[in-house]
Coordinates of C-alpha atoms in Angstrom, one line a residue:
M1 CA 269.7 19.8 143.3
S2 CA 268.8 16.5 140.9
A3 CA 271.1 13.8 140.8
R4 CA 268.5 12.2 139.6
E5 CA 266.9 12.5 136.0
I6 CA 263.2 10.7 136.6
R7 CA 262.5 9.5 133.5
L8 CA 258.8 8.1 132.1
D9 CA 259.3 5.2 130.5
R10 CA 256.3 3.5 130.4
V11 CA 251.5 4.1 131.2
L12 CA 250.4 1.4 131.7
G13 CA 245.9 1.6 131.6
A14 CA 246.5 4.4 129.3
G15 CA 243.6 5.5 127.1
P16 CA 241.5 7.7 126.0
F17 CA 240.3 10.9 127.9
R18 CA 242.3 9.8 130.5
E19 CA 242.6 12.5 132.3
I20 CA 239.3 12.7 132.9
G21 CA 238.2 10.1 135.2
Q22 CA 234.1 9.2 134.8
P23 CA 232.9 12.5 132.5
R24 CA 230.3 14.4 134.0
A25 CA 230.1 17.3 131.0
V26 CA 231.1 18.0 127.1
A27 CA 230.6 21.1 124.8
T28 CA 231.6 21.3 121.2
T29 CA 232.9 24.4 119.7
S30 CA 231.3 26.5 117.6
D31 CA 233.8 24.8 114.7
G32 CA 234.1 21.1 116.5
A33 CA 237.7 21.7 116.7
L34 CA 238.1 20.5 120.4
F35 CA 236.1 19.5 123.0
V36 CA 235.8 20.7 126.8
V37 CA 235.3 18.0 129.1
G38 CA 234.6 18.5 132.8
G39 CA 234.7 14.9 134.5
D40 CA 235.5 13.0 138.2
L41 CA 238.1 11.4 139.1
G42 CA 237.2 10.6 142.8
W43 CA 237.9 11.9 145.7
P44 CA 241.2 10.7 147.1
Q45 CA 239.8 8.2 150.4
W46 CA 239.0 5.9 150.9
H47 CA 236.8 4.0 154.2
G48 CA 240.6 3.6 156.0
R49 CA 242.3 6.9 154.6
D50 CA 242.5 10.0 153.3
V51 CA 245.0 12.1 151.5
S52 CA 243.2 15.2 150.0
A53 CA 244.3 17.5 152.7
R54 CA 247.4 19.9 151.1
S55 CA 248.7 22.9 152.8
R56 CA 247.3 25.3 149.6
P57 CA 243.9 24.1 149.7
R58 CA 242.4 26.1 146.1
Q59 CA 244.1 23.6 144.6
G60 CA 240.9 21.9 142.8
W61 CA 240.9 18.0 142.5
Y62 CA 237.9 18.0 139.7
P63 CA 239.7 17.8 135.9
V64 CA 238.8 20.0 133.7
A65 CA 240.1 18.4 129.6
V66 CA 240.5 20.6 126.2
Y67 CA 240.8 18.1 123.3
R68 CA 241.4 18.5 119.6
S69 CA 239.0 16.9 117.7
D70 CA 240.5 14.9 115.3
D71 CA 242.9 12.8 117.5
L72 CA 241.7 13.6 120.9
T73 CA 245.0 14.9 121.7
C74 CA 244.5 16.4 125.2
L75 CA 245.3 20.4 124.5
H76 CA 245.1 21.6 128.1
H77 CA 244.8 20.3 131.5
I78 CA 243.3 22.4 135.0
A79 CA 241.5 21.2 138.2
T80 CA 238.8 22.5 139.7
R81 CA 237.2 23.4 143.5
W82 CA 234.3 21.9 142.9
R83 CA 232.3 18.7 139.8
T84 CA 231.8 20.3 136.8
N85 CA 227.6 20.7 136.6
V86 CA 228.0 22.6 132.6
I87 CA 229.7 24.1 130.0
A88 CA 229.5 26.1 127.2
C89 CA 231.5 27.6 124.5
H90 CA 231.0 31.2 123.9
P91 CA 230.2 31.0 120.2
T92 CA 232.4 33.3 118.4
L93 CA 236.7 33.7 120.9
P94 CA 238.0 31.1 121.7
L95 CA 237.1 30.7 126.1
A96 CA 234.6 28.5 127.2
A97 CA 232.6 28.7 130.5
I98 CA 232.3 25.7 133.0
G99 CA 229.8 26.3 136.2
T100 CA 230.6 23.7 138.9
G101 CA 229.6 23.8 142.8
A102 CA 227.3 21.4 145.0
Y103 CA 225.7 21.3 148.1
D104 CA 228.2 21.1 151.3
G105 CA 226.0 18.7 153.1
G106 CA 225.1 21.5 155.7
W107 CA 224.5 25.0 154.9
A108 CA 225.9 26.6 151.5
Y109 CA 226.0 26.3 147.6
E110 CA 229.2 26.6 146.2
G111 CA 230.9 26.6 143.7
E112 CA 232.2 28.8 140.6
L113 CA 231.9 30.0 137.2
L114 CA 235.0 29.7 135.6
L115 CA 236.2 31.3 132.2
L116 CA 238.2 28.7 130.5
D117 CA 241.2 30.5 127.6
L118 CA 240.6 27.4 125.2
T119 CA 244.1 29.3 123.8
T120 CA 246.3 29.3 127.1
G121 CA 245.1 26.7 129.1
G122 CA 244.2 29.7 131.6
T123 CA 241.2 29.9 134.0
V124 CA 239.6 33.0 136.0
S125 CA 237.3 32.7 138.4
L126 CA 234.6 35.5 137.3
L127 CA 232.3 35.5 140.5
A128 CA 233.2 37.4 143.9
H129 CA 231.7 35.2 146.1
S130 CA 231.0 31.7 146.1
R131 CA 227.6 30.4 144.0
E132 CA 226.7 26.8 142.7
V133 CA 226.4 27.4 138.8
R134 CA 223.5 24.5 137.7
Q135 CA 223.4 25.8 134.3
L136 CA 224.7 28.4 131.6
T137 CA 224.5 29.2 128.4
W138 CA 225.9 31.3 125.6
R139 CA 222.5 33.8 124.5
D140 CA 224.6 35.7 122.0
P141 CA 228.3 37.2 122.5
H142 CA 228.0 39.6 124.6
T143 CA 224.7 37.1 126.5
L144 CA 225.3 34.8 129.3
D145 CA 222.2 32.9 130.9
L146 CA 222.6 31.4 134.4
V147 CA 221.4 29.2 136.8
L148 CA 222.5 29.5 140.1
A149 CA 221.8 27.9 143.3
I150 CA 220.9 30.2 146.5
P151 CA 223.3 31.3 148.3
C152 CA 222.7 29.2 151.8
D153 CA 219.2 27.7 153.2
E154 CA 217.4 30.1 154.9
D155 CA 217.2 31.5 151.6
E156 CA 215.2 28.8 149.9
A157 CA 212.1 29.7 152.4
R158 CA 212.5 34.0 151.2
F159 CA 212.9 32.6 147.5
G160 CA 210.1 29.2 147.8
S161 CA 213.8 26.8 145.7
T162 CA 216.2 26.7 145.1
S163 CA 217.1 28.0 142.2
L164 CA 217.7 31.7 141.0
A165 CA 218.1 32.4 136.6
C166 CA 220.1 35.3 136.1
T167 CA 221.8 36.7 132.7
I168 CA 224.6 39.3 132.7
R169 CA 225.8 40.8 129.7
R170 CA 228.9 42.0 128.7
D171 CA 231.0 43.1 125.9
D172 CA 234.9 42.8 128.2
W173 CA 234.2 38.5 128.2
D174 CA 237.6 38.1 126.1
R175 CA 239.3 40.3 129.2
A176 CA 237.7 38.9 131.9
T177 CA 239.0 39.6 135.3
S178 CA 239.3 37.7 138.9
G179 CA 235.6 38.1 140.7
M180 CA 234.5 40.3 138.3
L181 CA 230.4 39.2 138.3
R182 CA 229.9 41.1 141.1
M183 CA 226.0 41.0 143.3
P184 CA 223.4 41.4 142.7
Y185 CA 222.4 39.7 139.2
G186 CA 218.9 40.4 139.2
E187 CA 218.4 36.5 140.4
V188 CA 214.9 35.8 140.1
P189 CA 213.3 32.1 141.0
V190 CA 213.0 29.2 138.7
P191 CA 211.6 25.5 139.4
D192 CA 214.7 22.9 140.5
A193 CA 215.4 21.5 136.7
P194 CA 216.9 17.8 137.0
R195 CA 220.6 18.3 137.0
T196 CA 222.4 16.8 134.2
D197 CA 223.3 13.3 134.0
P198 CA 227.1 12.0 133.5
A199 CA 225.6 9.1 131.4
V200 CA 225.2 12.1 128.5
A201 CA 229.0 12.4 129.0
V202 CA 229.5 8.8 129.1
G203 CA 227.4 8.2 125.9
I204 CA 229.1 11.3 123.6
V205 CA 233.0 10.2 125.0
E206 CA 232.0 6.9 123.9
G207 CA 230.7 8.3 120.5
L208 CA 233.5 9.8 120.8
C209 CA 236.4 7.5 121.2
R210 CA 234.0 4.7 118.7
E211 CA 233.7 6.9 115.5
R212 CA 238.2 7.2 116.0
G213 CA 238.6 3.3 116.0
L214 CA 239.0 3.5 120.0
R215 CA 237.4 1.6 122.8
W216 CA 236.9 4.3 126.5
A217 CA 236.8 2.5 129.9
P218 CA 237.0 4.0 133.1
R219 CA 239.9 3.8 135.2
R220 CA 240.3 5.8 138.3
E221 CA 242.2 5.3 141.5
V222 CA 245.1 3.2 141.2
W223 CA 245.1 3.2 145.2
A224 CA 247.9 0.2 145.7
V225 CA 250.7 -1.3 143.6
D226 CA 252.9 -3.9 143.9
A227 CA 255.5 -5.7 142.4
L228 CA 256.2 -9.4 141.3
S229 CA 259.4 -11.2 140.9
D230 CA 259.6 -11.8 136.7
D231 CA 259.0 -8.2 135.2
R232 CA 255.2 -8.4 136.2
V233 CA 252.4 -5.6 138.2
V234 CA 249.9 -5.9 140.4
A235 CA 247.4 -3.6 141.2
V236 CA 244.3 -2.6 142.4
L237 CA 242.0 0.3 142.1
E238 CA 238.4 1.8 141.4
G239 CA 236.4 -1.4 139.8
V240 CA 239.1 -4.4 140.3
R241 CA 240.3 -6.0 143.1
L242 CA 243.7 -7.2 141.7
E243 CA 245.1 -6.7 136.9
C244 CA 248.7 -8.2 136.7
W245 CA 251.0 -6.2 134.3
S246 CA 253.4 -7.0 132.3
V247 CA 256.2 -4.3 132.3
S248 CA 257.9 -4.8 130.1
S249 CA 255.0 -5.1 126.9
A250 CA 253.1 -3.0 129.1
E251 CA 250.1 -5.7 128.3
T252 CA 247.2 -6.6 131.2
L253 CA 247.3 -10.6 131.5
W254 CA 244.1 -11.2 133.5
R255 CA 242.5 -9.0 135.3
I256 CA 239.6 -9.9 138.3
P257 CA 236.8 -7.2 138.3
V258 CA 234.1 -5.5 141.2
D259 CA 231.5 -4.2 142.4
G260 CA 233.8 -2.0 144.7
T261 CA 236.9 -0.2 145.2
G262 CA 240.3 -2.2 145.0
C263 CA 242.5 -0.4 148.7
Q264 CA 244.9 -2.4 149.3
L265 CA 247.2 -5.1 148.5
K266 CA 249.6 -7.4 150.2
V267 CA 252.1 -10.0 147.5
L268 CA 253.0 -12.9 150.6
P269 CA 256.0 -14.0 151.1
E270 CA 256.4 -16.6 149.1
G271 CA 255.1 -14.9 146.0
R272 CA 252.6 -16.5 144.9
T273 CA 249.4 -15.3 146.9
A274 CA 248.9 -11.5 146.8
L275 CA 245.7 -10.3 149.6
A276 CA 244.0 -8.2 148.2
L277 CA 241.3 -6.0 150.5
T278 CA 238.2 -4.1 148.5
Q279 CA 235.3 -2.1 149.6
T280 CA 231.1 -1.7 148.3
P281 CA 230.8 2.1 148.4
S282 CA 228.3 2.6 151.1
T283 CA 224.5 3.4 151.3
F284 CA 222.2 5.8 152.5
H285 CA 219.1 3.6 155.0
G286 CA 217.2 5.2 157.3
G287 CA 218.8 8.4 157.3
R288 CA 222.0 6.7 158.3
W289 CA 225.3 5.5 155.8
T290 CA 226.2 2.1 156.1
A291 CA 228.1 0.0 154.8
D292 CA 229.6 -3.5 153.9
P293 CA 231.9 -5.8 155.5
S294 CA 235.0 -5.0 153.6
V295 CA 236.2 -8.1 151.9
V296 CA 240.0 -10.0 151.2
A297 CA 240.8 -11.6 148.5
E298 CA 243.2 -14.8 147.9
V299 CA 244.7 -14.3 145.0
D300 CA 247.1 -17.0 142.9
L301 CA 249.6 -14.7 140.4
A302 CA 250.3 -17.3 138.1
D303 CA 246.7 -16.9 136.5
G304 CA 244.8 -14.4 138.8
V305 CA 242.0 -17.3 140.0
V306 CA 240.9 -16.3 143.7
R307 CA 241.2 -19.5 145.8
A308 CA 239.5 -17.4 148.9
L309 CA 237.0 -15.4 150.5
H310 CA 237.7 -13.6 154.5
E311 CA 235.1 -11.0 155.3
S312 CA 235.6 -8.3 158.5
A313 CA 233.1 -7.7 159.6
R314 CA 232.9 -4.7 159.4
C315 CA 234.9 -2.1 157.2
A316 CA 238.4 -2.6 157.6
V317 CA 241.7 -2.2 156.7
L318 CA 244.8 -4.6 156.0
V319 CA 248.5 -4.6 157.7
S320 CA 250.8 -7.9 157.7
R321 CA 254.7 -8.4 158.9
A322 CA 257.8 -9.2 156.8
D323 CA 257.3 -13.1 157.3
G324 CA 253.3 -13.1 155.8
W325 CA 251.6 -12.4 159.1
W326 CA 248.4 -10.4 159.3
A327 CA 245.6 -8.8 160.5
L328 CA 242.2 -7.3 160.2
R329 CA 241.6 -3.9 161.5
D330 CA 238.0 -2.7 162.0
T331 CA 237.6 1.1 160.9
E332 CA 233.9 1.1 162.3
H333 CA 233.6 4.5 163.8
D334 CA 230.1 4.9 165.1
R335 CA 230.2 5.1 168.9
R336 CA 227.0 2.8 168.9
A337 CA 228.9 -0.2 167.4
A338 CA 231.7 -2.2 169.4
A339 CA 234.4 -1.0 168.2
G340 CA 238.2 -1.6 167.6
Q341 CA 239.5 -5.1 167.0
I342 CA 241.9 -6.6 165.3
L343 CA 241.6 -10.1 163.5
L344 CA 244.8 -11.6 163.6
N345 CA 245.8 -14.6 160.5
P346 CA 248.6 -16.6 160.1
P347 CA 249.6 -16.9 156.8
D348 CA 249.0 -20.8 156.7
G349 CA 245.4 -20.2 156.2
G350 CA 244.4 -21.4 160.3
P351 CA 242.4 -20.2 162.7
G352 CA 242.7 -16.4 164.0
T353 CA 242.9 -14.7 167.2
T354 CA 240.7 -11.6 168.0
V355 CA 242.2 -8.9 170.0
G356 CA 241.7 -5.5 171.3
L357 CA 242.8 -1.9 170.5
G358 CA 240.6 0.4 170.8
R359 CA 238.8 3.0 167.3
Y360 CA 239.9 3.9 164.5
D361 CA 239.3 6.6 162.0
L362 CA 240.4 7.4 158.1
F363 CA 242.8 10.7 160.0
N364 CA 244.5 9.7 162.7
H365 CA 245.2 6.5 162.7
F366 CA 246.8 5.3 159.2
F367 CA 250.2 3.4 159.2
D368 CA 251.1 1.0 156.5
I369 CA 254.2 -0.2 157.0
R370 CA 256.0 -2.0 154.4
Y371 CA 258.6 -4.8 155.4
A372 CA 257.3 -5.3 159.2
P373 CA 258.9 -7.3 161.3
D374 CA 256.2 -6.6 163.6
L375 CA 252.2 -6.4 162.8
L376 CA 252.6 -1.9 163.6
F377 CA 249.6 0.1 163.8
L378 CA 248.0 3.0 165.7
E379 CA 247.1 3.5 169.3
G380 CA 245.1 6.6 170.5
G381 CA 243.8 6.9 173.9
A382 CA 241.4 5.2 175.7
A383 CA 239.1 8.7 176.2
E384 CA 240.2 10.5 173.0
H385 CA 241.2 7.6 171.1
W386 CA 242.4 11.1 168.3
Q387 CA 244.9 12.0 171.3
D388 CA 247.9 11.1 172.2
K389 CA 248.8 8.3 169.4
W390 CA 251.0 5.4 170.4
V391 CA 253.2 3.0 167.6
V392 CA 252.3 -0.3 169.2
S393 CA 253.1 -3.7 167.9
V394 CA 250.5 -6.5 168.1
D395 CA 252.4 -10.2 168.9
V396 CA 251.2 -13.4 167.5
P397 CA 249.6 -15.2 167.9
D398 CA 247.8 -14.4 170.8
G399 CA 247.8 -11.5 170.9
P400 CA 249.6 -9.6 173.5
M401 CA 250.0 -6.1 172.9
R402 CA 253.6 -4.0 173.3
R403 CA 253.9 -0.4 173.1
L404 CA 256.5 0.5 171.1
F405 CA 256.8 4.5 171.6
P406 CA 254.4 7.8 171.4
L407 CA 254.0 9.3 167.1
E408 CA 254.8 12.9 168.7
W409 CA 258.9 12.9 169.0
D410 CA 259.3 15.5 170.9
A411 CA 256.9 15.5 173.9
S412 CA 257.6 19.1 174.8
R413 CA 255.9 20.2 171.2
G414 CA 252.5 17.6 172.7
R415 CA 251.3 17.7 169.0
H416 CA 248.8 16.2 167.6
L417 CA 250.0 14.3 164.8
F418 CA 248.6 12.0 161.6
G419 CA 249.7 8.9 160.9
G420 CA 250.8 7.8 157.2
C421 CA 252.1 4.7 154.9
G422 CA 255.9 3.7 155.9
A423 CA 258.6 0.9 155.2
Y424 CA 261.4 -0.9 157.8
L425 CA 264.6 -0.6 157.0
D426 CA 268.0 -2.4 158.3
D427 CA 271.2 -1.2 157.4
R428 CA 274.4 0.7 157.9
A429 CA 272.6 2.5 160.7
G430 CA 270.6 0.4 162.3
P431 CA 266.9 -0.3 162.2
S432 CA 264.3 1.9 161.5
L433 CA 260.9 3.3 160.5
V434 CA 260.5 5.3 157.9
H435 CA 257.1 6.6 158.1
T436 CA 254.8 10.1 156.7
G437 CA 252.1 11.9 158.3
A438 CA 250.9 15.2 158.9
V439 CA 250.3 18.1 161.6
H440 CA 247.1 18.2 163.3
D441 CA 245.9 22.2 162.9
G442 CA 242.6 23.8 162.9
A443 CA 243.2 25.8 159.8
G444 CA 244.1 22.8 158.1
L445 CA 247.2 21.5 156.5
L446 CA 249.9 23.7 157.1
P447 CA 253.1 24.9 154.5
G448 CA 255.7 21.8 156.4
N449 CA 253.5 20.6 158.6
A450 CA 253.8 16.9 156.3
F451 CA 256.8 15.1 157.1
V452 CA 258.7 11.5 156.4
V453 CA 260.7 10.9 159.6
R454 CA 262.8 8.2 160.1
R455 CA 263.1 6.7 163.3
A456 CA 265.2 3.9 164.9
Y457 CA 263.8 0.7 165.5
P458 CA 261.4 -0.5 168.4
T459 CA 262.8 2.2 170.5
G460 CA 261.7 5.2 168.6
E461 CA 264.1 7.8 169.1
L462 CA 264.7 10.5 166.3
Q463 CA 267.4 10.1 163.4
W464 CA 266.3 13.2 160.9
V465 CA 262.8 14.5 159.6
F466 CA 261.9 16.1 155.4
P467 CA 259.2 18.8 155.9
A468 CA 256.6 18.6 153.2
D469 CA 253.6 21.2 152.2
H470 CA 251.7 18.5 151.0
Q471 CA 250.4 14.8 152.3
A472 CA 252.8 11.5 151.0
T473 CA 250.8 9.2 149.5
A474 CA 253.2 6.3 148.9
L475 CA 256.3 5.7 150.2
D476 CA 258.7 2.3 149.0
A477 CA 262.8 2.3 150.2
D478 CA 266.1 0.3 150.0
G479 CA 269.7 0.1 152.0
D480 CA 270.2 3.3 150.1
F481 CA 267.3 6.2 149.5
V482 CA 263.4 6.1 150.5
Y483 CA 261.0 7.2 147.2
V484 CA 257.8 9.0 148.2
T485 CA 255.4 10.7 146.3
F486 CA 253.1 13.7 147.4
N487 CA 249.2 14.3 146.6
S488 CA 251.2 18.3 144.8
G489 CA 252.4 15.3 141.9
E490 CA 255.7 15.6 143.2
L491 CA 258.3 12.8 143.9
V492 CA 261.0 12.8 146.2
I493 CA 264.3 10.6 146.7
L494 CA 265.8 10.6 150.3
R495 CA 269.1 9.6 150.7
A496 CA 268.0 7.1 153.5
A497 CA 271.6 7.4 155.8
D498 CA 269.9 11.9 155.8
G499 CA 267.4 12.8 155.0
T500 CA 268.9 14.9 152.7
V501 CA 266.9 15.1 148.9
H502 CA 268.7 13.7 145.8
A503 CA 266.2 14.1 143.6
R504 CA 263.0 15.6 142.2
Q505 CA 260.4 16.2 140.3
E506 CA 256.9 17.1 139.7
L507 CA 255.1 13.6 137.6
R508 CA 253.8 14.4 133.7
V509 CA 252.2 12.3 130.9
D510 CA 252.7 13.6 127.9
G511 CA 253.2 16.3 129.6
H512 CA 249.9 17.6 131.5
P513 CA 250.1 16.7 136.3
V514 CA 248.8 13.9 137.2
V515 CA 248.4 12.4 141.4
P516 CA 250.1 9.6 142.8
L517 CA 248.6 7.2 144.7
S518 CA 250.9 4.3 145.1
L519 CA 254.4 3.5 144.2
V520 CA 256.5 0.2 144.9
R521 CA 260.4 -0.3 143.3
L522 CA 260.9 -2.5 140.4
S523 CA 264.3 -2.7 140.5
P524 CA 266.6 0.0 142.2
D525 CA 266.7 2.1 139.1
R526 CA 262.8 1.5 138.3
L527 CA 259.5 2.2 140.7
A528 CA 256.5 1.8 139.5
I529 CA 253.3 4.1 140.2
G530 CA 249.5 4.4 140.3
T531 CA 248.0 7.5 139.7
L532 CA 244.8 9.4 140.5
D533 CA 244.1 8.3 136.9
G534 CA 244.2 4.7 136.7
R535 CA 246.8 5.0 135.4
I536 CA 251.0 3.5 136.7
L537 CA 253.8 5.2 135.0
V538 CA 256.6 2.7 135.1
C539 CA 259.5 5.2 135.4
S540 CA 263.1 4.7 135.5
L541 CA 266.2 7.1 137.1
A542 CA 269.2 8.2 135.6
A543 CA 272.3 9.4 137.1
L544 CA 272.3 13.4 135.5
P545 CA 275.4 14.2 133.4
D546 CA 278.2 15.9 134.9
L547 CA 277.6 19.3 133.6
A548 CA 281.5 20.0 134.5
S549 CA 283.3 17.2 133.2
D550 CA 281.4 18.7 130.1
Q551 CA 282.8 21.8 130.2
E552 CA 286.2 20.9 130.6

């Protein structure tokens, strides 16, 4: 049972339509009272890390929200498995049909036809089999016209198109049940029409805000937050190299835009400088994806001035240790490239040293440890770099490597573990690492196969394990507690000594769930949490009342 209540005190980066990220489709009810908006918050992954795995994969990542037209209050919020392509509100009933889906990149055109109850917020998936829904229109209260994608690649030769039109007439749309629409649908081939341009939805959302004296600006994916000593918070996110907020007034003090995504953030020990790693989107040329090198900016925290830029040789992740040494680890996974290098950088800005460690991939090797006394990495096997991973330390300034302990703490099981985030602790139980991770399984992430673990440092002996059903996204710790967020939307506070639950709570804003991506302690009783939808939640931890005492 929770001993603390987690209270939301302030939301930084708040604004209209924040729940849906980048708008993709908009529909209005016939009376104009409600708007239904489908959006895209971005996939919870960047080039060095993936936190999309859940033990219940039917939980989606793509938002749809219902808004009241008079004040743009969000009434309902759901998440779908595929991006929204089109929305159509029923002409007489409080229902909205939502078409989702996409090509899977190799064979099938997957998606759903959802019916959203605008009164309750409940949804029903109508198609018995997964199909991408490209267009839909209510011809009358009983008739729905659809354009579906073909089921899979081999159907294109048979139909001469990837789009098939059909019409479905029913008298029971208000009593819809899951999978009630079964093939055959009477489909006929139609020419592939241009896809709905998301810019149309963006323009509608901007216009709705402008009519109400509001300004809409997109925000997504706060991948890292950190605290400064003077009640300020800094963060990196999509489109922002670094931004700084005053927690006490919820004001943005300065912001540095960037063409790309801010992925990592490290405040140097002197407290006046931050390192911010950014990455531009990959591009497709000549039949293959290519990516620009990652860039690390040294930013003056007083005024947001960029003092220097450091460009890595390729895409990279940033690793640091408590005294200010930092490193860039090459994340190139192309076998044709010379991958696996680490560039060591001293805190005084002097020349760095390059050492080799082995290939990296974003599912296996992410290992970001706060307050670490050493530069810590995960190293895989020589032949199969994703297997048999060890926690290793790379010493400075010359780069000799020490193997500390296997990532798997029970050698008899021989499990394939993924890395994660963590923190170094030195308390009454001695020096240790508390880190997160997950167990690989061919069926995906199984219940209980994610974990938070505490291990003695530098020997790796197990001290405790907290199993979880979903991937951890962020972790911070102090001498008493370990604070962990999960992609299920939950914040869990564990006792540092033994891993028992001190508090746990689903994070919500205005009653609607959010997905936390990053976290930092502001003080012993305050946290800042960055979310997938671009907000930063300032939370406080309050002791619950003693119910037994209240009853005396």
